[in-house]
Short mmCIF file of C-alpha atoms and ligand atoms in Angstrom, two decimals:
data_model
loop_
_atom_site.label_atom_id
_atom_site.label_comp_id
_atom_site.label_asym_id
_atom_site.label_seq_id
_atom_site.Cartn_x
_atom_site.Cartn_y
_atom_site.Cartn_z
CA MET A 1 -2.07 37.92 -5.82
CA PRO A 2 0.06 39.60 -3.17
CA LYS A 3 3.01 37.43 -2.17
CA LEU A 4 2.88 35.70 1.22
CA SER A 5 5.48 36.70 3.75
CA ALA A 6 8.83 34.95 3.27
CA SER A 7 8.60 33.94 6.93
CA ILE A 8 6.33 31.00 5.95
CA LYS A 9 8.63 28.06 6.26
CA THR A 10 7.83 24.68 4.75
CA LYS A 11 7.25 21.88 7.24
CA LEU A 12 8.20 19.29 4.62
CA PRO A 13 11.34 20.57 2.89
CA LYS A 14 12.11 17.18 1.28
CA VAL A 15 8.65 16.85 -0.25
CA GLY A 16 7.50 17.93 -3.71
CA THR A 17 4.59 16.62 -5.81
CA THR A 18 4.44 12.81 -5.61
CA ILE A 19 5.94 10.75 -8.40
CA PHE A 20 2.53 9.11 -8.95
CA THR A 21 0.95 12.46 -9.80
CA LYS A 22 3.89 13.44 -11.98
CA MET A 23 4.11 10.23 -13.98
CA SER A 24 0.34 9.92 -14.50
CA ALA A 25 0.23 13.55 -15.72
CA LEU A 26 3.18 12.92 -18.04
CA ALA A 27 1.53 9.75 -19.37
CA THR A 28 -1.63 11.72 -20.19
CA GLN A 29 0.32 14.57 -21.76
CA GLU A 30 2.42 12.17 -23.86
CA LYS A 31 -0.52 9.87 -24.68
CA ALA A 32 1.56 7.03 -23.28
CA LEU A 33 0.39 3.69 -21.83
CA ASN A 34 0.17 4.35 -18.11
CA LEU A 35 1.70 1.52 -16.08
CA SER A 36 3.04 4.00 -13.51
CA GLN A 37 0.51 4.90 -10.77
CA GLY A 38 -1.07 1.77 -9.29
CA PHE A 39 -4.69 1.59 -10.41
CA PRO A 40 -6.72 -0.69 -12.72
CA ASP A 41 -7.63 0.40 -16.25
CA PHE A 42 -10.79 -1.74 -16.00
CA ASP A 43 -13.97 -1.04 -14.05
CA CYS A 44 -15.25 -2.41 -10.76
CA SER A 45 -18.21 -4.80 -10.54
CA PRO A 46 -21.44 -3.17 -11.82
CA LYS A 47 -23.09 -4.59 -8.67
CA LEU A 48 -20.98 -2.19 -6.60
CA THR A 49 -22.01 0.86 -8.62
CA GLU A 50 -25.64 -0.31 -8.39
CA LEU A 51 -25.33 -0.61 -4.62
CA VAL A 52 -23.77 2.82 -4.19
CA THR A 53 -26.47 4.36 -6.42
CA LYS A 54 -29.15 2.54 -4.43
CA ALA A 55 -27.66 3.90 -1.20
CA MET A 56 -27.71 7.45 -2.57
CA ASN A 57 -31.25 7.11 -3.94
CA SER A 58 -32.50 5.77 -0.64
CA GLY A 59 -31.25 8.77 1.29
CA ARG A 60 -27.98 7.48 2.74
CA ASN A 61 -26.45 10.88 2.12
CA GLN A 62 -25.64 12.29 5.56
CA TYR A 63 -22.70 11.76 7.90
CA ALA A 64 -21.83 8.21 8.79
CA PRO A 65 -21.01 7.53 12.45
CA MET A 66 -17.45 8.68 13.23
CA PRO A 67 -15.89 5.14 13.22
CA GLY A 68 -17.86 4.06 10.11
CA LEU A 69 -21.18 2.30 9.41
CA LEU A 70 -21.64 -0.47 11.94
CA ASN A 71 -22.79 -3.01 9.31
CA LEU A 72 -19.54 -2.45 7.41
CA ARG A 73 -17.44 -2.78 10.56
CA GLU A 74 -19.29 -6.03 11.33
CA ALA A 75 -18.54 -7.34 7.83
CA ILE A 76 -14.84 -6.43 8.27
CA ALA A 77 -14.74 -8.18 11.66
CA LYS A 78 -16.25 -11.33 10.15
CA LYS A 79 -13.85 -11.36 7.22
CA THR A 80 -10.81 -10.82 9.48
CA GLU A 81 -11.87 -13.66 11.75
CA ASP A 82 -12.70 -16.01 8.86
CA LEU A 83 -9.41 -15.39 7.09
CA TYR A 84 -6.89 -14.79 9.87
CA THR A 85 -8.63 -15.93 13.08
CA GLY A 86 -8.09 -12.41 14.48
CA ILE A 87 -10.96 -11.15 16.63
CA TYR A 88 -11.67 -7.42 16.37
CA HIS A 89 -14.69 -5.89 18.07
CA PRO A 90 -16.66 -3.78 15.55
CA GLU A 91 -17.62 -1.19 18.19
CA THR A 92 -14.20 -0.48 19.59
CA GLU A 93 -11.50 -1.99 17.40
CA ILE A 94 -12.38 -1.16 13.77
CA THR A 95 -12.50 2.25 12.09
CA VAL A 96 -13.38 2.96 8.46
CA THR A 97 -11.09 5.55 6.88
CA ALA A 98 -10.62 7.66 3.75
CA GLY A 99 -8.39 5.06 2.14
CA ALA A 100 -5.35 3.44 3.68
CA THR A 101 -3.49 6.74 3.30
CA GLN A 102 -5.58 8.49 5.94
CA ALA A 103 -5.43 5.47 8.25
CA ILE A 104 -1.62 5.43 8.05
CA PHE A 105 -1.35 9.16 8.67
CA THR A 106 -3.78 9.01 11.57
CA ALA A 107 -2.12 6.01 13.26
CA ILE A 108 1.30 7.67 13.12
CA LEU A 109 0.02 11.06 14.28
CA ALA A 110 -1.92 9.51 17.14
CA THR A 111 0.95 7.56 18.67
CA VAL A 112 4.38 8.89 17.66
CA ALA A 113 5.91 11.90 19.47
CA ALA A 114 8.73 14.26 18.50
CA GLU A 115 11.33 12.47 20.60
CA ASP A 116 10.54 9.05 19.09
CA GLU A 117 12.15 6.95 16.38
CA VAL A 118 10.27 4.96 13.74
CA ILE A 119 11.89 2.09 11.84
CA LEU A 120 11.12 2.02 8.12
CA PHE A 121 12.33 -0.49 5.53
CA THR A 122 13.35 1.01 2.20
CA PRO A 123 12.37 0.96 -0.57
CA ALA A 124 9.12 2.12 1.05
CA TYR A 125 5.79 3.45 -0.17
CA ASP A 126 5.92 7.24 -0.07
CA CYS A 127 3.25 8.22 2.48
CA TYR A 128 4.83 6.99 5.75
CA GLU A 129 7.78 9.30 6.14
CA PRO A 130 6.04 12.69 5.67
CA ALA A 131 3.80 11.87 8.66
CA ILE A 132 6.86 11.09 10.79
CA ASP A 133 8.56 14.28 9.57
CA LEU A 134 5.55 16.45 10.39
CA ILE A 135 5.68 15.23 13.98
CA GLY A 136 9.40 16.01 14.11
CA ALA A 137 10.23 12.39 14.99
CA LYS A 138 13.17 10.51 13.48
CA THR A 139 12.89 7.88 10.77
CA VAL A 140 15.48 5.12 11.02
CA HIS A 141 15.89 3.52 7.60
CA ILE A 142 16.86 -0.08 7.03
CA GLU A 143 17.63 -0.78 3.40
CA LEU A 144 16.40 -4.05 1.89
CA LYS A 145 18.87 -5.33 -0.66
CA GLY A 146 17.62 -6.40 -4.08
CA PRO A 147 16.84 -8.56 -5.85
CA GLU A 148 15.38 -10.47 -2.84
CA TYR A 149 14.51 -7.43 -0.66
CA ARG A 150 14.19 -9.60 2.48
CA ILE A 151 14.31 -8.23 6.03
CA ASP A 152 17.46 -9.10 7.97
CA TRP A 153 16.13 -9.24 11.54
CA ASP A 154 19.63 -8.95 13.01
CA ASN A 155 19.86 -5.49 11.43
CA VAL A 156 16.54 -4.57 12.99
CA LYS A 157 17.73 -5.73 16.39
CA LYS A 158 20.80 -3.49 16.08
CA VAL A 159 18.84 -0.27 15.59
CA ILE A 160 16.18 -0.83 18.25
CA ASN A 161 16.72 1.37 21.28
CA GLN A 162 14.71 3.03 24.06
CA ARG A 163 13.43 5.71 21.69
CA THR A 164 12.05 3.26 19.13
CA LYS A 165 8.29 3.77 19.11
CA MET A 166 7.08 2.07 15.94
CA ILE A 167 8.09 -0.34 13.17
CA ILE A 168 6.32 -0.02 9.84
CA ILE A 169 5.92 -3.15 7.72
CA ASN A 170 4.20 -3.65 4.38
CA THR A 171 3.27 -7.06 2.98
CA PRO A 172 2.73 -7.73 0.07
CA HIS A 173 5.22 -4.99 -0.59
CA ASN A 174 5.04 -1.91 -2.75
CA PRO A 175 7.20 -1.48 -4.86
CA THR A 176 9.11 -4.80 -4.75
CA GLY A 177 6.27 -7.36 -4.76
CA THR A 178 7.91 -9.37 -1.96
CA ILE A 179 5.89 -10.94 0.85
CA MET A 180 6.68 -11.53 4.51
CA THR A 181 6.58 -15.16 5.68
CA ALA A 182 5.19 -16.63 8.90
CA GLN A 183 8.82 -16.89 10.07
CA ASP A 184 9.29 -13.14 9.49
CA MET A 185 6.25 -12.48 11.64
CA GLN A 186 7.51 -14.80 14.38
CA MET A 187 10.91 -13.07 14.32
CA LEU A 188 9.23 -9.69 14.68
CA GLU A 189 7.04 -10.98 17.50
CA LYS A 190 10.08 -12.32 19.34
CA LEU A 191 12.08 -9.17 18.79
CA LEU A 192 9.39 -6.92 20.21
CA HIS A 193 8.49 -9.17 23.12
CA GLY A 194 8.68 -7.24 26.40
CA SER A 195 8.96 -3.81 24.69
CA ASP A 196 6.38 -1.03 24.15
CA ILE A 197 7.12 -0.78 20.45
CA LEU A 198 4.09 -0.50 18.16
CA VAL A 199 3.70 -2.01 14.70
CA LEU A 200 1.99 -0.38 11.75
CA SER A 201 1.22 -3.14 9.26
CA ASP A 202 0.21 -1.94 5.81
CA GLU A 203 -1.67 -4.86 4.26
CA VAL A 204 -3.48 -3.14 1.39
CA TYR A 205 -2.44 -5.91 -1.07
CA GLU A 206 -3.53 -8.70 1.31
CA HIS A 207 -5.57 -10.50 -1.39
CA ILE A 208 -3.08 -10.04 -4.23
CA ILE A 209 -0.70 -12.87 -3.43
CA PHE A 210 0.48 -15.62 -5.77
CA ASP A 211 1.82 -19.14 -6.22
CA GLY A 212 -0.26 -20.64 -3.42
CA TYR A 213 1.22 -18.47 -0.65
CA ASP A 214 -1.06 -17.30 2.14
CA HIS A 215 -1.03 -13.72 3.34
CA GLN A 216 0.61 -13.53 6.76
CA SER A 217 -1.53 -10.86 8.33
CA VAL A 218 -0.47 -9.56 11.72
CA ALA A 219 -4.02 -10.58 12.73
CA ARG A 220 -2.84 -14.21 12.70
CA PHE A 221 -0.28 -13.51 15.45
CA PRO A 222 -2.01 -12.49 18.69
CA LYS A 223 1.17 -11.32 20.43
CA LEU A 224 1.93 -9.03 17.51
CA ALA A 225 -1.67 -7.97 16.99
CA GLU A 226 -1.89 -6.65 20.54
CA ARG A 227 0.61 -3.89 19.65
CA SER A 228 -0.40 -3.30 16.02
CA PHE A 229 -2.42 -1.13 13.70
CA ILE A 230 -3.43 -3.23 10.68
CA ILE A 231 -4.40 -1.14 7.68
CA SER A 232 -6.14 -2.24 4.51
CA SER A 233 -7.92 -0.67 1.55
CA PHE A 234 -11.06 -1.66 -0.37
CA GLY A 235 -9.64 0.21 -3.36
CA LYS A 236 -7.17 -2.58 -4.16
CA THR A 237 -9.54 -5.47 -3.53
CA TYR A 238 -12.61 -4.21 -5.38
CA HIS A 239 -10.97 -2.20 -8.21
CA THR A 240 -12.27 1.04 -6.68
CA THR A 241 -9.16 3.09 -5.90
CA GLY A 242 -11.13 6.28 -6.59
CA TRP A 243 -13.64 5.62 -3.81
CA LYS A 244 -10.87 6.03 -1.23
CA ILE A 245 -12.28 3.79 1.49
CA GLY A 246 -10.01 1.75 3.75
CA TYR A 247 -9.93 0.68 7.36
CA CYS A 248 -7.82 0.25 10.44
CA LEU A 249 -7.90 -2.61 12.96
CA ALA A 250 -6.30 -2.21 16.38
CA PRO A 251 -6.85 -3.27 19.99
CA ALA A 252 -9.31 -0.99 21.81
CA GLU A 253 -6.63 0.95 23.72
CA LEU A 254 -4.79 1.87 20.53
CA MET A 255 -8.01 2.45 18.60
CA LYS A 256 -9.13 4.95 21.24
CA GLU A 257 -6.07 7.08 20.47
CA PHE A 258 -6.52 6.55 16.72
CA ARG A 259 -10.10 7.85 16.88
CA LYS A 260 -9.07 10.96 18.82
CA VAL A 261 -7.16 12.03 15.72
CA HIS A 262 -9.52 10.49 13.13
CA GLN A 263 -12.50 12.49 14.42
CA TYR A 264 -10.69 15.78 13.70
CA ASN A 265 -8.73 14.59 10.71
CA VAL A 266 -11.81 13.53 8.69
CA PHE A 267 -14.59 12.79 11.25
CA SER A 268 -16.24 10.15 9.05
CA VAL A 269 -16.06 8.97 5.44
CA HIS A 270 -18.41 8.73 2.44
CA THR A 271 -21.64 7.07 3.61
CA PRO A 272 -23.02 5.62 0.32
CA SER A 273 -19.73 3.85 -0.47
CA GLN A 274 -19.65 2.33 3.01
CA GLN A 275 -23.22 1.09 2.62
CA ALA A 276 -22.37 -0.40 -0.79
CA TYR A 277 -19.30 -2.24 0.54
CA ALA A 278 -21.25 -3.50 3.58
CA GLU A 279 -23.85 -5.13 1.33
CA TYR A 280 -21.28 -6.33 -1.19
CA LEU A 281 -19.00 -7.93 1.41
CA SER A 282 -21.88 -9.92 2.86
CA THR A 283 -22.60 -11.61 -0.48
CA SER A 284 -19.43 -11.60 -2.60
CA ASN A 285 -16.27 -13.62 -2.30
CA ASP A 286 -14.37 -11.53 -4.87
CA HIS A 287 -11.39 -11.31 -2.52
CA GLN A 288 -10.90 -15.08 -2.86
CA GLU A 289 -10.86 -14.81 -6.66
CA LEU A 290 -8.42 -11.92 -6.73
CA ARG A 291 -5.21 -13.90 -6.46
CA LYS A 292 -6.16 -16.00 -9.50
CA PHE A 293 -7.25 -12.92 -11.41
CA TYR A 294 -3.98 -11.06 -10.85
CA GLN A 295 -1.74 -14.14 -11.08
CA GLN A 296 -2.99 -14.61 -14.66
CA LYS A 297 -2.12 -10.96 -15.39
CA ARG A 298 1.30 -11.26 -13.76
CA ASN A 299 2.08 -14.40 -15.77
CA LEU A 300 0.79 -12.94 -19.03
CA PHE A 301 2.90 -9.80 -18.59
CA ARG A 302 6.06 -11.61 -17.46
CA ASN A 303 5.81 -14.21 -20.17
CA ALA A 304 5.32 -11.56 -22.86
CA ILE A 305 8.48 -9.66 -21.83
CA LYS A 306 10.74 -12.57 -20.84
CA ASP A 307 12.93 -12.15 -23.94
CA SER A 308 13.26 -8.37 -23.57
CA ARG A 309 16.53 -6.69 -22.52
CA PHE A 310 15.07 -5.96 -19.06
CA GLN A 311 15.74 -8.29 -16.12
CA LEU A 312 12.61 -9.31 -14.26
CA GLY A 313 12.31 -9.20 -10.47
CA GLU A 314 10.17 -11.81 -8.68
CA THR A 315 6.62 -10.76 -7.80
CA ALA A 316 5.07 -12.89 -5.06
CA GLY A 317 2.35 -10.36 -4.29
CA SER A 318 0.97 -6.85 -5.09
CA TYR A 319 0.30 -5.73 -8.68
CA PHE A 320 3.77 -4.43 -9.39
CA GLN A 321 6.57 -5.84 -11.51
CA LEU A 322 10.14 -4.54 -11.13
CA LEU A 323 12.27 -4.36 -14.27
CA ASP A 324 16.04 -3.80 -14.11
CA TYR A 325 17.35 -1.87 -17.13
CA SER A 326 21.07 -1.92 -16.32
CA LYS A 327 21.80 -3.82 -19.54
CA ILE A 328 20.07 -1.13 -21.57
CA SER A 329 21.11 2.27 -20.25
CA GLU A 330 23.37 4.14 -17.86
CA GLU A 331 20.74 6.83 -17.31
CA LYS A 332 19.37 7.64 -13.86
CA ASP A 333 16.02 5.97 -13.30
CA VAL A 334 13.96 9.19 -13.22
CA ASP A 335 15.50 10.35 -16.53
CA PHE A 336 15.05 6.91 -18.08
CA ALA A 337 11.39 6.68 -16.96
CA VAL A 338 10.67 10.14 -18.39
CA ARG A 339 12.41 9.26 -21.67
CA LEU A 340 10.48 5.99 -21.99
CA THR A 341 7.24 7.92 -21.50
CA LYS A 342 8.11 10.56 -24.09
CA GLU A 343 9.89 8.45 -26.71
CA HIS A 344 8.43 4.97 -26.29
CA LYS A 345 5.01 5.98 -24.95
CA ILE A 346 5.07 3.82 -21.84
CA ALA A 347 5.03 5.23 -18.29
CA SER A 348 6.48 3.52 -15.19
CA ILE A 349 7.70 4.56 -11.74
CA PRO A 350 11.43 5.04 -11.06
CA THR A 351 12.15 3.16 -7.83
CA SER A 352 14.74 5.62 -6.46
CA VAL A 353 11.79 7.67 -5.17
CA PHE A 354 11.10 4.93 -2.60
CA TYR A 355 14.45 5.54 -0.88
CA SER A 356 15.50 8.30 1.50
CA LYS A 357 19.02 8.53 0.11
CA ARG A 358 20.50 8.50 -3.36
CA VAL A 359 20.54 5.01 -4.83
CA GLU A 360 22.29 3.88 -7.96
CA GLY A 361 19.84 1.09 -8.80
CA LYS A 362 18.49 0.99 -12.33
CA VAL A 363 15.04 -0.39 -11.63
CA LEU A 364 11.58 0.69 -12.80
CA ARG A 365 8.19 -0.38 -11.41
CA PHE A 366 5.38 -1.35 -13.78
CA CYS A 367 1.77 -1.86 -12.64
CA PHE A 368 0.05 -4.89 -14.17
CA ALA A 369 -3.47 -4.09 -12.91
CA LYS A 370 -4.41 -3.59 -16.53
CA LYS A 371 -6.56 -5.22 -19.22
CA ASP A 372 -4.80 -8.09 -20.98
CA ALA A 373 -4.80 -6.04 -24.19
CA THR A 374 -3.01 -3.17 -22.40
CA LEU A 375 -0.43 -5.59 -20.98
CA LEU A 376 0.24 -7.09 -24.43
CA GLN A 377 0.58 -3.62 -25.93
CA ALA A 378 2.97 -2.68 -23.11
CA ALA A 379 4.98 -5.85 -23.71
CA GLU A 380 5.37 -4.99 -27.40
CA ILE A 381 6.86 -1.63 -26.43
CA ILE A 382 9.09 -3.12 -23.71
CA ASN A 383 10.41 -5.75 -26.16
CA SER A 384 11.33 -2.98 -28.60
CA ILE A 385 13.46 -1.02 -26.10
N1 LIG B 1 -0.17 1.56 1.10
C1 LIG B 1 0.36 1.07 -0.02
C2 LIG B 1 1.49 0.11 0.08
C3 LIG B 1 -0.14 1.48 -1.25
O1 LIG B 1 0.41 1.01 -2.37
C4 LIG B 1 -1.20 2.41 -1.29
C5 LIG B 1 -1.74 2.97 -2.57
N2 LIG B 1 -1.97 2.29 -3.53
C6 LIG B 1 -1.74 2.85 -0.09
C7 LIG B 1 -1.20 2.43 1.09
C8 LIG B 1 -2.88 3.83 -0.07
O2 LIG B 1 -4.09 3.24 -0.29
P1 LIG B 1 -5.44 4.10 -0.49
O3 LIG B 1 -5.53 4.40 -1.94
O4 LIG B 1 -6.52 3.24 0.01
O5 LIG B 1 -5.27 5.34 0.31
N1 LIG B 2 -0.39 3.41 -4.23
C1 LIG B 2 -0.37 3.80 -5.60
C2 LIG B 2 0.97 3.40 -6.21
O1 LIG B 2 1.84 2.93 -5.53
C3 LIG B 2 -0.49 5.30 -5.78
C4 LIG B 2 -1.51 6.00 -5.01
C5 LIG B 2 -1.25 7.47 -5.08
O2 LIG B 2 -1.09 8.00 -6.17
N2 LIG B 2 -1.13 8.08 -3.98
O3 LIG B 2 1.10 3.55 -7.39
#
């Protein structure tokens, strides 16, 4: 192939291939247990695959309407009202997206401009900042200090200025497993009162929350909801990460801007999957069972490794467990994670990748969305390190 002109300049100089791709590929190459990238090693309900097959066999194979199938948007509206009392109009305030990833990208692209600042708490999931960078806007990082990783609202107050356009929150949190409380939400509401600052609330782990806590969706707080994009993903709730279907909720004015980008970004998403979810949501209450399902897995995993040389972080939500290895090795976390994959045959995610600057922390993230047998096998390896 002839070489492209050297004048092509990367728009994302800080970005390489994501750690999730790298660690999953390494796990496959090394035949290691893969507790790195967050996805279940068990299948979704057979009812869901039946429904998607039925949708395909009955000719639901052409474009869905741009904002998503109306019956699915109606089911999402009902669920949001039932759970969080938030009222979202299916016609104008709900859009079905190609996973949460596309919803996040679209919401940022639709509302943030080059001169704006966006506040991001680190460690942070990796897909927010590249969208901000592509726009040419500035990310203002606020570091959450472990092992609690709580937001200090005084710090937030200090960095807010006239250029602040958006604050991104994520509860339950990837990678730390912390959750925001009702008080956190009230603090945020108070802080933003009287400003034009928008909120992007990533709630993809909304149903994976433990120990009797309730998920504090922005949809419960009308004064916050009126300035917010709420983003969720069916992939996490229904063990279908490969279907890549999520959704965005926002007041009509914001949703209008969101859809201007969405219609050119993707136009609409996979029709048969939407039809399957629409039917499934109207009959199943799997989301209510999910916390029990994953709490058992969290407890099994934690209990099986409690006597290991790793120190365990708290996991109040999400399907991630942080393990501190500072008593075991001086190695940098990326090197240690690669060595564990190659030598001990277990793959994890080094948490330094969730920060914008160099961090010295010696913490790995393990995903416990796995069969009990996989978790017990993983524990045996972890106990031997
Ligand atoms: N946000 C967070 C916090 C995530 O962990 C993930 C991925 N697991 C996403 C967004 C993206 O979700 P999706 O796979 O639906 O694009
Ligand atoms: N969200 C998943 C994780 O945190 C990864 C999804 C992806 O690979 N983009 O592991």
